Short mmCIF file of C-alpha atoms and ligand atoms in Angstrom, two decimals:
data_model
loop_
_atom_site.label_atom_id
_atom_site.label_comp_id
_atom_site.label_asym_id
_atom_site.label_seq_id
_atom_site.Cartn_x
_atom_site.Cartn_y
_atom_site.Cartn_z
CA MET A 906 0.05 0.12 -0.06
CA THR A 907 1.40 3.42 -0.92
CA ILE A 908 0.28 6.37 1.26
CA ASN A 909 0.71 9.96 -0.49
CA SER A 910 2.29 11.87 2.42
CA SER A 911 4.35 10.81 5.33
CA ALA A 912 1.68 12.37 7.97
CA GLU A 913 -0.68 9.64 7.04
CA ALA A 914 2.03 6.98 6.75
CA LYS A 915 2.50 8.09 10.53
CA ILE A 916 -0.64 7.04 11.37
CA LEU A 917 -0.22 3.59 10.74
CA ASN A 918 3.02 3.22 12.13
CA ARG A 919 1.56 4.31 15.43
CA VAL A 920 -1.25 1.52 15.78
CA TYR A 921 -1.61 0.52 19.41
CA PRO A 922 -3.15 -2.28 20.94
CA GLY A 923 -6.97 -1.81 21.08
CA TYR A 924 -7.13 -0.02 17.74
CA GLN A 925 -9.85 -1.75 15.68
CA LEU A 926 -8.76 -2.08 11.80
CA GLU A 927 -11.30 -3.28 9.42
CA PHE A 928 -10.26 -3.86 5.72
CA LYS A 929 -12.18 -3.83 2.66
CA ILE A 930 -10.58 -5.83 -0.15
CA PRO A 931 -12.87 -6.71 -3.04
CA ALA A 932 -12.61 -9.68 -5.16
CA SER A 933 -10.00 -8.04 -7.25
CA GLY A 934 -7.66 -8.69 -4.27
CA GLU A 935 -6.64 -5.07 -3.81
CA LEU A 936 -7.28 -2.90 -0.54
CA GLU A 937 -9.90 -0.54 -1.18
CA GLN A 938 -10.53 0.80 2.12
CA LEU A 939 -8.79 0.50 5.52
CA ARG A 940 -10.58 1.90 8.54
CA VAL A 941 -8.39 2.42 12.06
CA LEU A 942 -10.57 3.22 15.03
CA LYS A 943 -8.31 4.52 17.96
CA ASN A 944 -11.83 4.15 19.97
CA PRO A 945 -15.16 4.10 19.61
CA LEU A 946 -15.56 7.72 18.40
CA GLU A 947 -12.01 8.39 16.62
CA GLY A 948 -10.11 7.25 13.72
CA TYR A 949 -9.18 7.35 10.07
CA LEU A 950 -10.18 6.16 7.02
CA PHE A 951 -7.98 5.35 4.25
CA THR A 952 -9.37 5.10 0.52
CA ARG A 953 -7.77 4.03 -2.58
CA THR A 954 -7.85 6.66 -5.26
CA GLY A 955 -5.99 5.84 -8.36
CA GLY A 956 -2.51 4.31 -7.27
CA THR A 957 -2.55 5.85 -3.98
CA TYR A 958 -4.71 6.30 -0.93
CA SER A 959 -6.59 9.49 0.55
CA VAL A 960 -7.05 9.45 4.49
CA ASP A 961 -10.15 11.05 6.12
CA THR A 962 -10.62 11.62 9.78
CA ILE A 963 -13.54 9.83 11.43
CA VAL A 964 -15.17 11.69 14.18
CA LYS A 965 -18.54 10.16 15.72
CA THR A 966 -21.25 11.90 18.04
CA PRO A 967 -22.37 9.67 20.64
CA GLU A 968 -25.82 9.51 21.53
CA ILE A 969 -26.26 10.72 25.00
CA ARG A 970 -28.80 9.43 27.00
CA GLN A 971 -29.90 10.41 30.39
CA THR A 972 -30.50 7.99 33.43
CA PHE A 973 -32.01 8.99 36.69
CA LYS A 974 -31.46 6.80 40.00
CA VAL A 975 -32.13 7.13 43.32
CA GLY A 976 -30.41 5.26 46.29
CA THR A 977 -31.00 5.08 49.95
CA ILE A 978 -28.27 4.41 52.46
CA SER A 979 -28.75 1.59 54.73
CA ASP A 980 -24.67 0.90 55.16
CA SER A 981 -22.39 2.91 53.07
CA LEU A 982 -22.98 5.91 50.38
CA PHE A 983 -20.60 3.34 48.20
CA LEU A 984 -23.06 0.26 48.78
CA ALA A 985 -25.95 2.24 48.05
CA GLY A 986 -24.52 3.21 44.71
CA LYS A 987 -23.50 -0.44 44.25
CA ARG A 988 -27.02 -1.67 44.96
CA GLU A 989 -28.40 0.72 42.17
CA GLN A 990 -25.92 -0.18 39.56
CA ILE A 991 -24.63 3.62 39.55
CA PRO A 992 -20.88 3.66 38.41
CA ALA A 993 -18.44 4.33 41.29
CA THR A 994 -16.99 7.06 39.46
CA THR A 995 -20.43 8.70 39.29
CA ILE A 996 -20.75 8.24 43.16
CA MET A 997 -17.35 9.75 43.71
CA GLU A 998 -18.39 12.78 41.87
CA MET A 999 -21.54 13.11 43.70
CA ALA A 1000 -19.43 12.89 46.70
CA ASN A 1001 -17.01 15.79 45.35
CA ILE A 1002 -20.02 17.78 44.42
CA PHE A 1003 -21.48 18.01 47.90
CA GLY A 1004 -17.93 17.85 49.45
CA GLY A 1005 -18.37 21.50 50.61
CA VAL A 1006 -21.63 20.81 52.52
CA ILE A 1007 -21.56 17.04 53.46
CA ASP A 1008 -18.90 15.05 55.47
CA PHE A 1009 -19.37 11.77 53.76
CA ILE A 1010 -17.33 10.27 56.59
CA LEU A 1011 -19.41 11.50 59.77
CA ASP A 1012 -22.68 13.12 58.41
CA PRO A 1013 -24.45 10.01 56.25
CA ARG A 1014 -27.10 8.35 58.41
CA ALA A 1015 -29.10 5.16 57.61
CA GLY A 1016 -32.38 6.46 55.60
CA ASP A 1017 -30.33 9.20 53.92
CA GLU A 1018 -31.63 9.35 49.95
CA PHE A 1019 -30.06 10.72 47.05
CA SER A 1020 -30.98 10.94 43.53
CA ILE A 1021 -28.58 11.85 40.16
CA LEU A 1022 -29.52 12.46 36.79
CA TYR A 1023 -26.51 11.76 34.93
CA GLU A 1024 -25.38 11.20 31.19
CA GLU A 1025 -24.58 7.89 29.45
CA LYS A 1026 -23.19 7.88 25.95
CA TYR A 1027 -24.06 5.09 23.61
CA LEU A 1028 -22.92 4.58 19.96
CA ASP A 1029 -25.20 2.51 17.72
CA GLY A 1030 -27.25 1.56 20.33
CA GLU A 1031 -24.31 0.15 22.42
CA PHE A 1032 -23.22 1.62 25.76
CA ILE A 1033 -20.12 3.00 25.51
CA GLY A 1034 -19.22 5.26 28.79
CA HIS A 1035 -20.64 7.49 31.33
CA GLY A 1036 -21.14 11.13 30.85
CA GLU A 1037 -21.46 13.96 33.31
CA ILE A 1038 -23.80 14.53 36.23
CA LEU A 1039 -26.51 16.90 35.37
CA ALA A 1040 -28.20 17.38 38.73
CA SER A 1041 -28.14 15.49 42.15
CA ARG A 1042 -29.89 15.77 45.47
CA PHE A 1043 -28.82 14.47 48.59
CA VAL A 1044 -30.92 14.41 51.87
CA ASN A 1045 -28.79 14.18 54.72
CA GLN A 1046 -30.69 13.81 58.25
CA GLY A 1047 -33.46 15.49 56.64
CA LYS A 1048 -31.59 18.51 55.39
CA VAL A 1049 -31.83 18.74 51.58
CA PHE A 1050 -29.14 19.73 49.15
CA THR A 1051 -29.55 20.13 45.42
CA ALA A 1052 -27.03 20.66 42.78
CA VAL A 1053 -27.33 21.53 39.11
CA ARG A 1054 -24.69 21.66 36.37
CA TYR A 1055 -23.99 25.14 35.02
CA ILE A 1056 -21.52 26.29 32.20
CA ASP A 1057 -20.76 30.05 32.83
CA ASP A 1058 -20.37 32.46 30.21
CA GLU A 1059 -16.50 31.85 30.52
CA GLY A 1060 -17.25 28.11 29.82
CA GLU A 1061 -16.31 27.10 33.59
CA VAL A 1062 -18.40 24.00 34.41
CA GLY A 1063 -19.66 24.38 38.13
CA TYR A 1064 -22.22 22.83 40.36
CA TYR A 1065 -24.90 25.48 42.02
CA ASN A 1066 -27.74 25.21 44.12
CA PRO A 1067 -31.09 26.13 41.99
CA GLN A 1068 -30.75 29.74 43.70
CA GLY A 1069 -27.32 29.97 42.03
CA GLU A 1070 -25.24 29.54 45.17
CA SER A 1071 -21.93 27.22 44.27
CA MET A 1072 -21.66 24.10 45.71
CA ARG A 1073 -17.99 24.54 46.22
CA LYS A 1074 -16.92 26.27 49.62
CA ALA A 1075 -13.79 27.74 51.05
CA PHE A 1076 -13.54 24.32 53.22
CA LEU A 1077 -14.08 20.89 52.45
CA ARG A 1078 -16.30 19.33 55.07
CA SER A 1079 -14.00 16.41 55.51
CA PRO A 1080 -10.08 16.05 55.39
CA LEU A 1081 -10.83 12.20 54.14
CA ASP A 1082 -11.83 11.14 51.24
CA VAL A 1083 -14.61 8.93 51.61
CA PHE A 1084 -13.80 6.53 48.62
CA ARG A 1085 -9.90 6.16 49.42
CA ILE A 1086 -10.99 4.52 52.64
CA SER A 1087 -10.76 0.74 52.07
CA SER A 1088 -14.16 -0.70 51.19
CA ASN A 1089 -14.20 -2.91 54.07
CA PHE A 1090 -14.14 -0.10 56.28
CA ASN A 1091 -17.24 1.12 57.89
CA PRO A 1092 -17.05 4.20 59.75
CA SER A 1093 -20.69 4.40 60.60
CA ARG A 1094 -20.24 1.05 62.57
CA ARG A 1095 -17.88 2.84 64.83
CA HIS A 1096 -18.98 5.27 67.08
CA PRO A 1097 -18.43 8.19 64.45
CA VAL A 1098 -17.06 10.92 66.26
CA LEU A 1099 -15.03 11.04 69.18
CA ASN A 1100 -15.71 14.72 69.42
CA THR A 1101 -14.62 16.04 72.80
CA ILE A 1102 -13.83 19.42 71.59
CA ARG A 1103 -12.65 20.71 75.14
CA ALA A 1104 -10.60 17.88 76.16
CA HIS A 1105 -8.68 17.98 72.93
CA LYS A 1106 -9.77 20.49 70.62
CA GLY A 1107 -10.35 18.50 67.40
CA THR A 1108 -12.41 16.30 65.14
CA ASP A 1109 -10.95 12.69 65.54
CA TYR A 1110 -11.48 10.52 62.15
CA ALA A 1111 -11.00 6.96 62.75
CA ALA A 1112 -9.56 5.32 59.22
CA PRO A 1113 -7.07 2.56 58.32
CA THR A 1114 -3.35 3.66 58.10
CA GLY A 1115 -2.49 4.97 55.02
CA THR A 1116 -5.86 6.42 54.13
CA PRO A 1117 -4.98 9.85 52.15
CA ILE A 1118 -5.55 13.16 53.97
CA ARG A 1119 -6.77 16.07 52.13
CA ALA A 1120 -5.99 19.87 52.71
CA THR A 1121 -9.58 21.20 53.29
CA SER A 1122 -8.60 24.50 51.79
CA ASP A 1123 -6.12 26.38 49.57
CA GLY A 1124 -3.31 27.54 51.69
CA ARG A 1125 0.70 27.43 52.66
CA VAL A 1126 2.19 24.68 54.82
CA THR A 1127 3.62 26.42 57.82
CA PHE A 1128 4.62 23.36 59.70
CA SER A 1129 5.45 19.74 58.75
CA GLY A 1130 7.27 17.37 60.94
CA ARG A 1131 7.16 15.59 64.48
CA LYS A 1132 5.60 17.42 67.38
CA GLY A 1133 5.15 15.80 70.64
CA SER A 1134 1.99 14.05 71.22
CA PHE A 1135 0.68 15.19 67.65
CA GLY A 1136 3.40 12.78 66.11
CA ASN A 1137 3.74 13.72 62.69
CA LEU A 1138 1.95 16.88 61.77
CA VAL A 1139 1.25 19.19 59.21
CA ILE A 1140 -0.33 22.89 59.84
CA ILE A 1141 -1.71 24.72 56.97
CA LYS A 1142 -2.32 28.64 56.99
CA HIS A 1143 -5.02 29.71 54.86
CA SER A 1144 -6.01 33.05 54.01
CA GLY A 1145 -8.73 34.95 56.33
CA GLY A 1146 -6.94 33.92 59.74
CA PHE A 1147 -7.71 30.25 59.18
CA GLU A 1148 -5.34 27.28 60.04
CA THR A 1149 -5.85 23.71 60.21
CA LYS A 1150 -4.01 20.93 61.84
CA TYR A 1151 -3.53 17.29 60.64
CA ALA A 1152 -2.00 15.12 63.27
CA HIS A 1153 -0.94 11.54 63.96
CA LEU A 1154 0.12 11.03 60.59
CA ASN A 1155 1.67 7.89 58.91
CA LYS A 1156 3.59 9.69 56.20
CA PHE A 1157 3.58 13.25 54.79
CA GLY A 1158 2.42 13.96 51.38
CA ALA A 1159 4.58 15.77 49.05
CA TYR A 1160 4.46 19.52 50.44
CA LYS A 1161 7.48 20.59 52.74
CA LYS A 1162 7.16 23.77 54.84
CA GLY A 1163 6.41 26.76 52.90
CA ALA A 1164 4.66 25.02 49.88
CA ARG A 1165 1.47 26.13 48.39
CA VAL A 1166 -1.36 23.39 48.52
CA ARG A 1167 -4.70 23.56 46.87
CA GLN A 1168 -7.96 22.34 48.00
CA GLY A 1169 -8.01 18.46 47.81
CA ASP A 1170 -4.31 17.89 47.43
CA ILE A 1171 -2.80 14.91 49.56
CA ILE A 1172 -1.01 16.36 52.05
CA GLY A 1173 -0.40 13.17 54.31
CA TYR A 1174 -1.63 9.87 55.43
CA VAL A 1175 -3.23 8.30 58.30
CA GLY A 1176 -1.21 6.92 61.18
CA SER A 1177 -0.91 6.33 65.11
CA THR A 1178 2.14 8.44 65.70
CA GLY A 1179 2.52 10.70 68.70
CA SER A 1180 0.00 9.83 71.38
CA ALA A 1181 -2.79 7.94 69.46
CA THR A 1182 -4.37 4.65 70.53
CA GLY A 1183 -5.08 3.47 67.03
CA PRO A 1184 -4.95 4.94 63.58
CA HIS A 1185 -6.88 8.27 63.01
CA LEU A 1186 -6.75 11.50 62.04
CA HIS A 1187 -6.62 14.54 64.76
CA TYR A 1188 -8.22 17.59 62.77
CA GLU A 1189 -8.11 21.12 64.26
CA PHE A 1190 -9.60 24.19 62.90
CA LEU A 1191 -8.44 27.43 64.27
CA VAL A 1192 -9.54 31.13 63.48
CA ASN A 1193 -7.16 33.91 64.66
CA GLY A 1194 -5.55 31.28 66.91
CA VAL A 1195 -8.52 30.29 68.85
CA HIS A 1196 -9.49 26.62 68.37
CA GLN A 1197 -13.15 26.00 66.69
CA ASN A 1198 -15.11 22.94 66.52
CA PRO A 1199 -14.22 21.92 62.93
CA ARG A 1200 -17.88 20.26 62.54
CA THR A 1201 -19.64 23.37 63.12
CA ILE A 1202 -17.18 26.29 62.15
CA VAL A 1203 -17.61 25.80 58.61
CA ASP A 1204 -21.43 26.79 58.70
CA LYS A 1205 -20.23 30.22 60.35
CA LEU A 1206 -17.87 30.96 57.47
CA PRO A 1207 -18.65 33.64 54.88
CA LYS A 1208 -20.97 32.80 52.13
CA ALA A 1209 -19.76 30.96 49.12
CA ARG A 1210 -19.29 32.54 45.94
CA SER A 1211 -22.70 33.10 44.05
CA ILE A 1212 -23.48 33.47 40.36
CA ASP A 1213 -23.02 37.36 39.55
CA PRO A 1214 -26.50 39.06 39.58
CA ASP A 1215 -26.03 40.18 36.16
CA GLN A 1216 -25.39 36.50 35.20
CA LEU A 1217 -28.46 35.12 37.35
CA GLN A 1218 -31.07 35.26 34.41
CA ASN A 1219 -28.64 33.46 32.25
CA PHE A 1220 -28.16 30.89 35.29
CA LYS A 1221 -32.15 30.56 35.71
CA SER A 1222 -32.82 30.12 32.16
CA GLN A 1223 -30.23 27.55 31.47
CA THR A 1224 -30.92 25.53 34.50
CA ALA A 1225 -34.53 25.98 34.90
CA GLY A 1226 -35.56 23.20 32.63
CA LEU A 1227 -33.05 21.03 34.49
CA VAL A 1228 -34.43 21.47 37.72
CA ASP A 1229 -38.08 21.07 36.44
CA GLN A 1230 -36.92 17.66 34.99
CA PHE A 1231 -35.02 16.62 37.75
CA ASN A 1232 -37.99 17.39 40.35
CA THR A 1233 -40.71 15.52 38.12
CA LEU A 1234 -38.39 12.34 38.02
CA ALA A 1235 -37.59 12.76 42.04
CA ALA A 1236 -41.30 13.18 42.52
CA GLN A 1237 -42.21 10.21 40.47
CA GLY A 1238 -39.45 8.43 42.15
CA GLN A 1239 -38.72 6.81 39.06
CA LYS A 1240 -35.43 4.59 39.06
CA ARG A 1241 -34.59 5.01 35.58
CA ALA A 1242 -35.67 7.13 32.86
CA LEU A 1243 -34.07 6.99 29.60
CA LEU A 1244 -34.65 10.16 27.36
CA THR A 1245 -32.60 10.70 24.12
CA LEU A 1246 -31.44 14.13 23.47
CA ALA A 1247 -31.55 15.76 20.36
CA GLN A 1248 -27.67 15.34 19.09
ZN1 LIG B 1423 -7.67 13.83 68.98
#
């Protein structure tokens, strides 16, 4: 086969395992067409024209279907999602969306309910992958949190409540990522909080050694080392006079003293260094040097960024249909609704 440019020949030199090749060879015996698919949606089509071959790019658009699922927590969020056959990545994304308003280690209770409207991609009727979460609701101990996806005029994707307040908060509720905790560990089976704030000025999260610990907000590491009964300790200073401390670590993350961290960065791993009877994270929250209860202080912090007043009309018109649709599905308690969107 002769290819008429080196750029096109390069495509064939870079055929990786998993690529799908289709040859069209008529009776005459000469290759007429070659289709190379990198994945179900992208590839190249070589077509013989005279003595040589021309190449066309193949780009297919998947059909987007929407799926609506409802789950109830009886043991863990993870298992509730599994029971309803919601992909683990989708459940994880939902936990991230609500990470500023719900502590997924300590807050969920049996009977909590959640619903998710998310996209699935199909090609020629076949499922090829999961898409975005469009809207979600979590009812935690009777408190209702609703989030809808919105793309602002700068193209930024975010999740907001229907009033236009961002779900992303200055601080994460939990310094631990619920999905990094080994799956056989169920915090709700233990006493969830050893929260004797006066005695030791913090919240303890029991978790297996090695569970990653996240910075709950953007800031700068001001201490990373050993310190008495704290054992291995990381202190982060945040703007606005806030400070968070993470103690008894087994190992430190990649951030040394002086380093900048972003919310969600892994700053260490759970351990039992210092005076700790078992592996747990001891987490403290200070405001202008004064200890506060990490579980309640976040409610008293300044309100999260909301949609600009001049963008509010745009936000409402973009999300109103979605909110209506979501509310209707939720009211019907429908487990699954397949709706095919116009492409
Ligand atoms: Zn403690």
